[in-house]
mmCIF file with all atom_site columns, C-alpha atoms in Angstrom:
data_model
loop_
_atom_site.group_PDB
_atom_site.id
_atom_site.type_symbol
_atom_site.label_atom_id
_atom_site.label_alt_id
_atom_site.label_comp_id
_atom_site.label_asym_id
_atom_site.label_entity_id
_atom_site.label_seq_id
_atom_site.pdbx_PDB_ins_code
_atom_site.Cartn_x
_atom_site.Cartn_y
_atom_site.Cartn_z
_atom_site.occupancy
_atom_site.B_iso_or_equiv
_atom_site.pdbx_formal_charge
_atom_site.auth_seq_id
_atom_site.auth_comp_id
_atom_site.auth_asym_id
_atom_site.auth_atom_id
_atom_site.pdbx_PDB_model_num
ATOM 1  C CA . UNK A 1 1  ? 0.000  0.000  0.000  1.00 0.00 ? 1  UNK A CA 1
ATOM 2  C CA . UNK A 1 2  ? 1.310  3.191  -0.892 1.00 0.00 ? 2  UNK A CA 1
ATOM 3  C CA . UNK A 1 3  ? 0.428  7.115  1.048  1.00 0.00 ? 3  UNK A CA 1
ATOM 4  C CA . UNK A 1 4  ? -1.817 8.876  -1.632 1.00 0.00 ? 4  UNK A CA 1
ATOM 5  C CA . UNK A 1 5  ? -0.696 12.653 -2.009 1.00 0.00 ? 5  UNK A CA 1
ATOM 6  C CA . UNK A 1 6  ? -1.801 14.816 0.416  1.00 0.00 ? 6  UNK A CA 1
ATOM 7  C CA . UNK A 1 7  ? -1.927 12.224 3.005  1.00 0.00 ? 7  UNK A CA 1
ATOM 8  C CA . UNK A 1 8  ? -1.227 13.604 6.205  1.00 0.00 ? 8  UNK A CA 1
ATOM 9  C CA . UNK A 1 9  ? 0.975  11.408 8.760  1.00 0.00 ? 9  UNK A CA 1
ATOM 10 C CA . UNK A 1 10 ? 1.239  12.342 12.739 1.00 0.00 ? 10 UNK A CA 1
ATOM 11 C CA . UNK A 1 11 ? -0.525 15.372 11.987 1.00 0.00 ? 11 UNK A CA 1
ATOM 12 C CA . UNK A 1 12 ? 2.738  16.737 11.029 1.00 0.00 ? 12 UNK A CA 1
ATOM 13 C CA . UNK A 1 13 ? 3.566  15.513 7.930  1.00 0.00 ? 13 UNK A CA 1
ATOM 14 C CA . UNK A 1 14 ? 1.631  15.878 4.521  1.00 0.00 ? 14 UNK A CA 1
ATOM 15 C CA . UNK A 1 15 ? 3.046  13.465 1.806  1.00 0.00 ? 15 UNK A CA 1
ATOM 16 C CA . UNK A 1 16 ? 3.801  15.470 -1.218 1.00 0.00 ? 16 UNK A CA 1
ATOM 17 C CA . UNK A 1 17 ? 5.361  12.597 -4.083 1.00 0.00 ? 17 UNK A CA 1
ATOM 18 C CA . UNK A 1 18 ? 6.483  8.859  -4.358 1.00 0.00 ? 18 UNK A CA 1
ATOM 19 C CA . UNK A 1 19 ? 10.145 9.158  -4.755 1.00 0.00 ? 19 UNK A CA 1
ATOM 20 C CA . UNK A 1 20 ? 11.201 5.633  -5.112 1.00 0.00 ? 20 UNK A CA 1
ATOM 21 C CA . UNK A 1 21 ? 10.362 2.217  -4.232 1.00 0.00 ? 21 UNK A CA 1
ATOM 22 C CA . UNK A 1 22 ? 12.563 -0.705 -2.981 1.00 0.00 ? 22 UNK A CA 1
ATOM 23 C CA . UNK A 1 23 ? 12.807 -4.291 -1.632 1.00 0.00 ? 23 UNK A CA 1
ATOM 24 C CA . UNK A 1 24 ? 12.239 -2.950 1.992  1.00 0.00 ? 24 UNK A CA 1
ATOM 25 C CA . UNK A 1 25 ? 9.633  0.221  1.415  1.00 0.00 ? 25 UNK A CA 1
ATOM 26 C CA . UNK A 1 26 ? 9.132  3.152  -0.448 1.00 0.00 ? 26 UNK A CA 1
ATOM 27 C CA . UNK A 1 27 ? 10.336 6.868  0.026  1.00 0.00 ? 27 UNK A CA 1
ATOM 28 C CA . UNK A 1 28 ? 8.746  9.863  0.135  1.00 0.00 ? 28 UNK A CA 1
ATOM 29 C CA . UNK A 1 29 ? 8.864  13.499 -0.483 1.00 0.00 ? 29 UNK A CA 1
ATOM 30 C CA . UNK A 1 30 ? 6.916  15.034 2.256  1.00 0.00 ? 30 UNK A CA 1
ATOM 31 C CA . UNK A 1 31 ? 6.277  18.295 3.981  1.00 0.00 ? 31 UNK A CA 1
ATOM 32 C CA . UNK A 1 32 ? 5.913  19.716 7.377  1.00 0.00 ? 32 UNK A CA 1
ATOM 33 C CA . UNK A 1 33 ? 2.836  20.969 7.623  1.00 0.00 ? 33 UNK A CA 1
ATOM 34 C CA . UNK A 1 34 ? 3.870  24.297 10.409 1.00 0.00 ? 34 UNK A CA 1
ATOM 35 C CA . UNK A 1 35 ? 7.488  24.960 9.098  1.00 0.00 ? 35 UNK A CA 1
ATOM 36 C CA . UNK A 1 36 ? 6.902  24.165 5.412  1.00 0.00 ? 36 UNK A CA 1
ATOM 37 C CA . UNK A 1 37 ? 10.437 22.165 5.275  1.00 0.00 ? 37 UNK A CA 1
ATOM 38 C CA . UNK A 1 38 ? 10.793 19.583 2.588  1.00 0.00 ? 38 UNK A CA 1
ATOM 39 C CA . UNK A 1 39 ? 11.554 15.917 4.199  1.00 0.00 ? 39 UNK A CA 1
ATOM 40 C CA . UNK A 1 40 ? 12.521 12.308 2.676  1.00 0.00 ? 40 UNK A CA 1
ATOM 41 C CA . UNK A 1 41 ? 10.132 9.904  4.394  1.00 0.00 ? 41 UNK A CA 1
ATOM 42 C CA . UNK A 1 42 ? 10.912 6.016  4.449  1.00 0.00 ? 42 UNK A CA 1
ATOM 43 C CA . UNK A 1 43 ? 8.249  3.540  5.468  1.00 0.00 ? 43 UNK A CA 1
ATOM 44 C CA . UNK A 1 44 ? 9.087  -0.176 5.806  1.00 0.00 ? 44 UNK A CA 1
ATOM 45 C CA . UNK A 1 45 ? 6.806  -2.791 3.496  1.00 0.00 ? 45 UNK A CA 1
ATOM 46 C CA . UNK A 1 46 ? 3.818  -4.294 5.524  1.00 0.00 ? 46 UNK A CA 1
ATOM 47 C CA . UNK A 1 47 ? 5.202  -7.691 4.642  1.00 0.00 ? 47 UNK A CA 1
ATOM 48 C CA . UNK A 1 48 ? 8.561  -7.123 6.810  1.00 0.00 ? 48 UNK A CA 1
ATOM 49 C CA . UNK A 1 49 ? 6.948  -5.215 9.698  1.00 0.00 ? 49 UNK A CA 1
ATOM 50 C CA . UNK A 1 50 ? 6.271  -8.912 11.143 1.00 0.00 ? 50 UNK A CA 1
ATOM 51 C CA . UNK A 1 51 ? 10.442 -9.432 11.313 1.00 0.00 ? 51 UNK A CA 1
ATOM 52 C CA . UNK A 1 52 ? 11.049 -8.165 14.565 1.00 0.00 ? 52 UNK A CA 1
ATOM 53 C CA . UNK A 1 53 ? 14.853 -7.898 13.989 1.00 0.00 ? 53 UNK A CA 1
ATOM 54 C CA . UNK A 1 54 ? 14.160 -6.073 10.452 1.00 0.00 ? 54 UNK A CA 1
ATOM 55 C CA . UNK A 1 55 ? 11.675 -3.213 12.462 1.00 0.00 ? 55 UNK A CA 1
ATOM 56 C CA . UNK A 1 56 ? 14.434 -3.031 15.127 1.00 0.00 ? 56 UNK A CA 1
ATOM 57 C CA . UNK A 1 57 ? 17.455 -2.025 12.744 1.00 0.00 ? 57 UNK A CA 1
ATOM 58 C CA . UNK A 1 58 ? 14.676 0.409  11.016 1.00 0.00 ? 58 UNK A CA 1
ATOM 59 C CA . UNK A 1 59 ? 13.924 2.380  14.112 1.00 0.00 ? 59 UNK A CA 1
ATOM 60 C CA . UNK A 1 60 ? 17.688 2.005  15.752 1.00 0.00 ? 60 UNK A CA 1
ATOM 61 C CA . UNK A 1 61 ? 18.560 3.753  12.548 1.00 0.00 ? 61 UNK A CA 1
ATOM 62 C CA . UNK A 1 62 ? 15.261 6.502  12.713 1.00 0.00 ? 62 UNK A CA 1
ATOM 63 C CA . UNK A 1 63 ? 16.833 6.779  16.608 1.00 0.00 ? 63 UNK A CA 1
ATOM 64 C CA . UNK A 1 64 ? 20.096 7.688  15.170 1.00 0.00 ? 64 UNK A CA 1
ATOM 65 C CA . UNK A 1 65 ? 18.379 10.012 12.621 1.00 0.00 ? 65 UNK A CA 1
ATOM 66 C CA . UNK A 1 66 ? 16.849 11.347 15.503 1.00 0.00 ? 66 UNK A CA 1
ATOM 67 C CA . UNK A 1 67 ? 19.292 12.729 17.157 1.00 0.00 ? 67 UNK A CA 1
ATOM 68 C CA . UNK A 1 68 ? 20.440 14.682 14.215 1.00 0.00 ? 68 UNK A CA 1
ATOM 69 C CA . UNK A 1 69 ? 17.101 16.074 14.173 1.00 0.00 ? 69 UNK A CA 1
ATOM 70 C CA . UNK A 1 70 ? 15.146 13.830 12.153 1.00 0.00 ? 70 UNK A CA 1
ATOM 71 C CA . UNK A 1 71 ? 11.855 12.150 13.430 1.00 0.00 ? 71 UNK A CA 1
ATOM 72 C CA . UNK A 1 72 ? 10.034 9.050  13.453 1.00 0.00 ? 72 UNK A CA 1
ATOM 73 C CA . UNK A 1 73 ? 7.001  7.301  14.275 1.00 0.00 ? 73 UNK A CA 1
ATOM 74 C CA . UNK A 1 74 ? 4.385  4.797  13.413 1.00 0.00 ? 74 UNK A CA 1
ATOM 75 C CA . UNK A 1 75 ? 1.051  5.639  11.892 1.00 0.00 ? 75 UNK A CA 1
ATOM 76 C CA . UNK A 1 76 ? -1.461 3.079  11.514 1.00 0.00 ? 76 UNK A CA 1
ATOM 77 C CA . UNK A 1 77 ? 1.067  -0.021 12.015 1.00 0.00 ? 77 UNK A CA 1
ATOM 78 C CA . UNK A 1 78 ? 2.956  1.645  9.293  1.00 0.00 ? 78 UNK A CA 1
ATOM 79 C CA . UNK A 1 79 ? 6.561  1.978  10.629 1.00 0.00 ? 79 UNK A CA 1
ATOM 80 C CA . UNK A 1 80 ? 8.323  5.316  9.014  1.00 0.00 ? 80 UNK A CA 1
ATOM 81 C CA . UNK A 1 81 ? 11.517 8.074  9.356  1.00 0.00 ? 81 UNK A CA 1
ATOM 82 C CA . UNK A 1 82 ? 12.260 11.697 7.931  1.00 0.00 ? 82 UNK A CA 1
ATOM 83 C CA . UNK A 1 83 ? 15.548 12.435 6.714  1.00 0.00 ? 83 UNK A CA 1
ATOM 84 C CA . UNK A 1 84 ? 15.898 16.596 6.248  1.00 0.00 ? 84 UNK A CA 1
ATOM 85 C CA . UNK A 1 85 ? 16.523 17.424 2.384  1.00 0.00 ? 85 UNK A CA 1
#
């Protein structure tokens, strides 16, 4: 399943394009919806949200993104990350 444009995520986060798509998810061009900031968004398959160890790495690395100011989250069982632009 793929975010339709305009889709809003964590009521932060309105999805603008699909950018790509790949073995483990698709990315995203999205934007924040108070500052206006472009953001790469990555959300993880549905079919390998069920491998524990896969969602781990995912969010260890959206932790790591986080702390260079970069956010994650989950919306509707849909595991995702920002990257800035």
């Amino acid at each position: 399943m793929t975010y339709a444009r305009d889709t809003v995520l964590g009521q932060k986060l309105r999805v603008v394009s699909l950018v790509g798509q790949g073995g483990l998810g698709e990315v995203y061009e999205a934007e924040h919806l108070l500052t206006r900031h472009r953001r790469a968004l990555k959300v993880l398959k549905a079919q390998w949200r069920s491998d524990s160890g896969l969602v781990e790495r995912f969010l260890r690395e959206a932790s790591a993104e986080a702390l260079r100011g970069h956010h994650q989250g989950n919306h509707r069982r849909r595991h995702w990350k920002v990257k800035r632009r």
